[in-house]
mmCIF file of C-alpha atoms in Angstrom:
data_model
loop_
_atom_site.group_PDB
_atom_site.id
_atom_site.type_symbol
_atom_site.label_atom_id
_atom_site.label_comp_id
_atom_site.label_asym_id
_atom_site.label_seq_id
_atom_site.Cartn_x
_atom_site.Cartn_y
_atom_site.Cartn_z
ATOM 1 C CA UNK X 25 0.079 -0.013 0.155
ATOM 2 C CA UNK X 26 2.697 2.436 0.880
ATOM 3 C CA UNK X 27 4.432 1.760 -2.716
ATOM 4 C CA UNK X 28 1.138 3.001 -3.957
ATOM 5 C CA UNK X 29 0.965 5.911 -1.982
ATOM 6 C CA UNK X 30 4.667 6.580 -2.986
ATOM 7 C CA UNK X 31 3.996 5.652 -6.446
ATOM 8 C CA UNK X 32 0.726 8.112 -6.859
ATOM 9 C CA UNK X 33 2.444 10.867 -5.518
ATOM 10 C CA UNK X 34 5.127 10.889 -7.896
ATOM 11 C CA UNK X 35 2.685 10.493 -11.114
ATOM 12 C CA UNK X 36 0.909 13.364 -9.826
ATOM 13 C CA UNK X 37 3.929 15.560 -9.547
ATOM 14 C CA UNK X 38 5.110 14.629 -12.989
ATOM 15 C CA UNK X 39 1.494 15.122 -14.397
ATOM 16 C CA UNK X 40 1.775 18.898 -12.809
ATOM 17 C CA UNK X 41 4.971 18.877 -14.598
ATOM 18 C CA UNK X 42 3.423 18.061 -17.868
ATOM 19 C CA UNK X 43 0.551 20.176 -16.911
ATOM 20 C CA UNK X 44 2.721 23.204 -16.380
ATOM 21 C CA UNK X 45 4.723 22.535 -20.139
ATOM 22 C CA UNK X 46 1.516 22.316 -21.887
ATOM 23 C CA UNK X 47 0.690 25.666 -20.337
ATOM 24 C CA UNK X 48 4.097 27.470 -21.413
ATOM 25 C CA UNK X 49 4.082 25.800 -24.856
ATOM 26 C CA UNK X 50 0.525 27.466 -25.720
ATOM 27 C CA UNK X 51 2.083 30.770 -24.212
ATOM 28 C CA UNK X 52 5.490 30.555 -25.964
ATOM 29 C CA UNK X 53 3.751 29.549 -28.743
ATOM 30 C CA UNK X 54 1.661 32.579 -29.494
ATOM 31 C CA UNK X 55 4.662 34.874 -28.304
ATOM 32 C CA UNK X 56 7.260 33.073 -30.695
ATOM 33 C CA UNK X 57 5.214 31.658 -33.636
ATOM 34 C CA UNK X 58 3.768 34.443 -35.304
ATOM 35 C CA UNK X 59 3.953 33.652 -39.013
ATOM 36 C CA UNK X 60 2.761 30.634 -41.072
ATOM 37 C CA UNK X 61 4.269 27.476 -40.029
ATOM 38 C CA UNK X 62 6.814 26.052 -42.421
ATOM 39 C CA UNK X 63 9.210 22.817 -42.498
ATOM 40 C CA UNK X 64 10.946 23.686 -39.637
ATOM 41 C CA UNK X 65 11.564 26.571 -36.922
ATOM 42 C CA UNK X 66 13.488 29.633 -37.717
ATOM 43 C CA UNK X 67 16.738 29.795 -35.536
ATOM 44 C CA UNK X 68 14.844 33.262 -34.036
ATOM 45 C CA UNK X 69 11.889 30.993 -33.741
ATOM 46 C CA UNK X 70 13.802 28.242 -31.778
ATOM 47 C CA UNK X 71 15.688 30.555 -29.592
ATOM 48 C CA UNK X 72 12.279 32.671 -28.577
ATOM 49 C CA UNK X 73 10.770 29.523 -27.236
ATOM 50 C CA UNK X 74 13.536 28.532 -25.250
ATOM 51 C CA UNK X 75 14.061 32.216 -23.886
ATOM 52 C CA UNK X 76 10.405 32.347 -23.167
ATOM 53 C CA UNK X 77 10.337 29.572 -20.537
ATOM 54 C CA UNK X 78 13.641 30.702 -19.115
ATOM 55 C CA UNK X 79 12.508 34.221 -18.883
ATOM 56 C CA UNK X 80 8.761 33.300 -17.377
ATOM 57 C CA UNK X 81 10.765 31.768 -14.637
ATOM 58 C CA UNK X 82 12.954 34.746 -14.064
ATOM 59 C CA UNK X 83 9.854 36.922 -13.972
ATOM 60 C CA UNK X 84 8.228 34.456 -11.341
ATOM 61 C CA UNK X 85 10.902 34.613 -9.180
ATOM 62 C CA UNK X 86 11.837 38.428 -9.563
ATOM 63 C CA UNK X 87 7.794 39.084 -8.873
ATOM 64 C CA UNK X 88 7.813 36.899 -5.832
ATOM 65 C CA UNK X 89 10.503 38.912 -4.649
ATOM 66 C CA UNK X 90 8.976 42.068 -5.209
ATOM 67 C CA UNK X 91 6.156 41.096 -3.416
ATOM 68 C CA UNK X 92 8.124 40.078 -0.129
ATOM 69 C CA UNK X 93 10.109 43.547 -0.466
ATOM 70 C CA UNK X 94 6.975 45.355 -0.401
ATOM 71 C CA UNK X 95 5.296 43.415 2.583
ATOM 72 C CA UNK X 96 8.519 43.831 4.301
ATOM 73 C CA UNK X 97 8.424 47.657 4.036
ATOM 74 C CA UNK X 98 5.040 47.833 5.479
ATOM 75 C CA UNK R 9 -11.135 -14.038 -12.663
ATOM 76 C CA UNK R 10 -12.816 -16.032 -10.009
ATOM 77 C CA UNK R 11 -9.779 -16.818 -8.248
ATOM 78 C CA UNK R 12 -9.583 -13.146 -7.846
ATOM 79 C CA UNK R 13 -12.803 -13.470 -5.704
ATOM 80 C CA UNK R 14 -12.106 -16.359 -4.182
ATOM 81 C CA UNK R 15 -9.136 -16.260 -1.671
ATOM 82 C CA UNK R 16 -9.673 -14.416 1.462
ATOM 83 C CA UNK R 17 -6.261 -13.807 2.191
ATOM 84 C CA UNK R 18 -4.371 -12.933 -0.755
ATOM 85 C CA UNK R 19 -0.778 -14.399 -1.496
ATOM 86 C CA UNK R 20 1.919 -11.868 -1.898
ATOM 87 C CA UNK R 21 1.964 -12.722 -6.004
ATOM 88 C CA UNK R 22 -1.919 -11.683 -5.976
ATOM 89 C CA UNK R 23 -1.341 -8.811 -4.204
ATOM 90 C CA UNK R 24 1.595 -7.949 -6.054
ATOM 91 C CA UNK R 25 -0.351 -8.386 -9.505
ATOM 92 C CA UNK R 26 -2.999 -6.036 -8.322
ATOM 93 C CA UNK R 27 -0.643 -3.060 -7.455
ATOM 94 C CA UNK R 28 0.996 -3.482 -10.661
ATOM 95 C CA UNK R 29 -1.956 -3.544 -12.506
ATOM 96 C CA UNK R 30 -3.023 -0.313 -10.588
ATOM 97 C CA UNK R 31 0.347 1.075 -11.544
ATOM 98 C CA UNK R 32 0.067 0.365 -15.415
ATOM 99 C CA UNK R 33 -3.851 1.766 -15.356
ATOM 100 C CA UNK R 34 -2.717 5.057 -13.694
ATOM 101 C CA UNK R 35 0.039 5.373 -15.816
ATOM 102 C CA UNK R 36 -2.118 4.362 -19.019
ATOM 103 C CA UNK R 37 -4.579 7.120 -17.809
ATOM 104 C CA UNK R 38 -2.382 9.836 -17.421
ATOM 105 C CA UNK R 39 -0.334 9.729 -20.709
ATOM 106 C CA UNK R 40 -3.900 9.533 -22.340
ATOM 107 C CA UNK R 41 -4.626 13.020 -20.779
ATOM 108 C CA UNK R 42 -1.518 13.951 -21.254
ATOM 109 C CA UNK R 43 -1.772 13.584 -25.175
ATOM 110 C CA UNK R 44 -5.568 14.742 -24.941
ATOM 111 C CA UNK R 45 -4.178 18.080 -23.627
ATOM 112 C CA UNK R 46 -1.568 17.914 -26.341
ATOM 113 C CA UNK R 47 -3.707 17.154 -29.365
ATOM 114 C CA UNK R 48 -6.388 20.050 -28.177
ATOM 115 C CA UNK R 49 -4.026 22.662 -27.952
ATOM 116 C CA UNK R 50 -2.545 21.769 -31.058
ATOM 117 C CA UNK R 51 -5.902 22.144 -32.443
ATOM 118 C CA UNK R 52 -6.644 24.978 -31.231
ATOM 119 C CA UNK R 53 -3.432 26.818 -32.353
ATOM 120 C CA UNK R 54 -3.059 25.321 -36.081
ATOM 121 C CA UNK R 55 -6.840 25.953 -36.853
ATOM 122 C CA UNK R 56 -6.024 29.562 -35.923
ATOM 123 C CA UNK R 57 -2.473 29.652 -38.030
ATOM 124 C CA UNK R 58 -3.487 28.068 -40.768
ATOM 125 C CA UNK R 59 -7.288 28.221 -41.556
ATOM 126 C CA UNK R 60 -7.468 32.366 -41.379
ATOM 127 C CA UNK R 61 -11.087 32.365 -43.633
ATOM 128 C CA UNK R 62 -13.092 28.702 -43.413
ATOM 129 C CA UNK R 63 -14.602 28.005 -46.627
ATOM 130 C CA UNK R 64 -16.707 25.094 -47.838
ATOM 131 C CA UNK R 65 -13.537 22.483 -47.503
ATOM 132 C CA UNK R 66 -10.271 22.194 -46.423
ATOM 133 C CA UNK R 67 -8.152 23.648 -49.241
ATOM 134 C CA UNK R 68 -4.768 21.647 -50.059
ATOM 135 C CA UNK R 69 -2.664 24.432 -49.094
ATOM 136 C CA UNK R 70 -4.611 24.607 -45.690
ATOM 137 C CA UNK R 71 -4.083 20.708 -45.209
ATOM 138 C CA UNK R 72 -0.142 21.383 -45.863
ATOM 139 C CA UNK R 73 -0.042 24.343 -43.458
ATOM 140 C CA UNK R 74 -1.994 21.908 -41.086
ATOM 141 C CA UNK R 75 0.517 19.050 -41.526
ATOM 142 C CA UNK R 76 3.475 21.207 -40.955
ATOM 143 C CA UNK R 77 1.783 23.208 -37.958
ATOM 144 C CA UNK R 78 1.356 19.852 -36.235
ATOM 145 C CA UNK R 79 5.053 18.787 -36.584
ATOM 146 C CA UNK R 80 6.383 22.247 -35.126
ATOM 147 C CA UNK R 81 4.011 22.027 -32.398
ATOM 148 C CA UNK R 82 5.527 18.970 -31.281
ATOM 149 C CA UNK R 83 8.689 20.422 -31.786
ATOM 150 C CA UNK R 84 7.686 23.141 -29.687
ATOM 151 C CA UNK R 85 6.368 21.278 -26.907
ATOM 152 C CA UNK R 86 9.729 19.054 -26.754
ATOM 153 C CA UNK R 87 11.779 22.160 -27.062
ATOM 154 C CA UNK R 88 9.786 23.727 -23.950
ATOM 155 C CA UNK R 89 9.694 20.292 -22.306
ATOM 156 C CA UNK R 90 13.626 20.352 -22.269
ATOM 157 C CA UNK R 91 14.117 23.712 -21.699
ATOM 158 C CA UNK R 92 11.762 23.386 -18.337
ATOM 159 C CA UNK R 93 12.864 19.938 -16.735
ATOM 160 C CA UNK R 94 16.558 21.579 -17.483
ATOM 161 C CA UNK R 95 15.821 24.650 -15.659
ATOM 162 C CA UNK R 96 14.275 23.044 -12.864
ATOM 163 C CA UNK R 97 16.985 20.239 -12.196
ATOM 164 C CA UNK R 98 19.494 23.263 -12.031
ATOM 165 C CA UNK R 99 17.385 25.283 -9.712
ATOM 166 C CA UNK R 100 17.596 22.230 -7.380
ATOM 167 C CA UNK R 101 21.034 21.776 -7.902
ATOM 168 C CA UNK R 102 21.793 25.282 -6.666
ATOM 169 C CA UNK R 103 19.478 25.012 -4.030
ATOM 170 C CA UNK R 104 20.978 22.020 -2.792
ATOM 171 C CA UNK R 105 24.912 23.521 -3.416
ATOM 172 C CA UNK R 106 23.405 26.563 -1.453
ATOM 173 C CA UNK R 107 21.982 24.578 1.174
ATOM 174 C CA UNK R 108 25.227 22.393 1.746
ATOM 175 C CA UNK R 109 27.452 25.567 1.504
ATOM 176 C CA UNK R 110 25.448 27.308 4.306
ATOM 177 C CA UNK R 111 26.115 23.825 6.444
ATOM 178 C CA UNK R 112 22.496 23.543 6.652
#
């Protein structure tokens, strides 16, 4: 039973990860793939997609820090 | 299958088999949900990108565009997935390094 609980927890974490990847994919697709799809990504599109993920995470971290700063100031 | 309900006390192999069955089922269902999400997202994006003015049928150029879009969206998914997991791994390593250097 314990094995099942551990397994389910692992699978749930993975499912959450997949869900996040889906959100990022659609968000970054909308930002980066603006022209009609061709036979492969241009270098600009490809780097845009990669940057998109990192920058979003950077933004999240930055915003959280900002929020805690404002909270400390009060 | 009737053996399944017969024994009140299940042998270790029975319990093991049942556990494996549950695990396989959970894995399959999650994989299916994942694929479903991917396909739904792709449908939306590719329709938007390729079928600008819906006609009475799909033109061949629209079909070509959709086929390309399918490949591109899969590529995008892979790129995002790779970048995300690499970033998470990096953050986790930095966290543990920081923790060990602070003597936690």
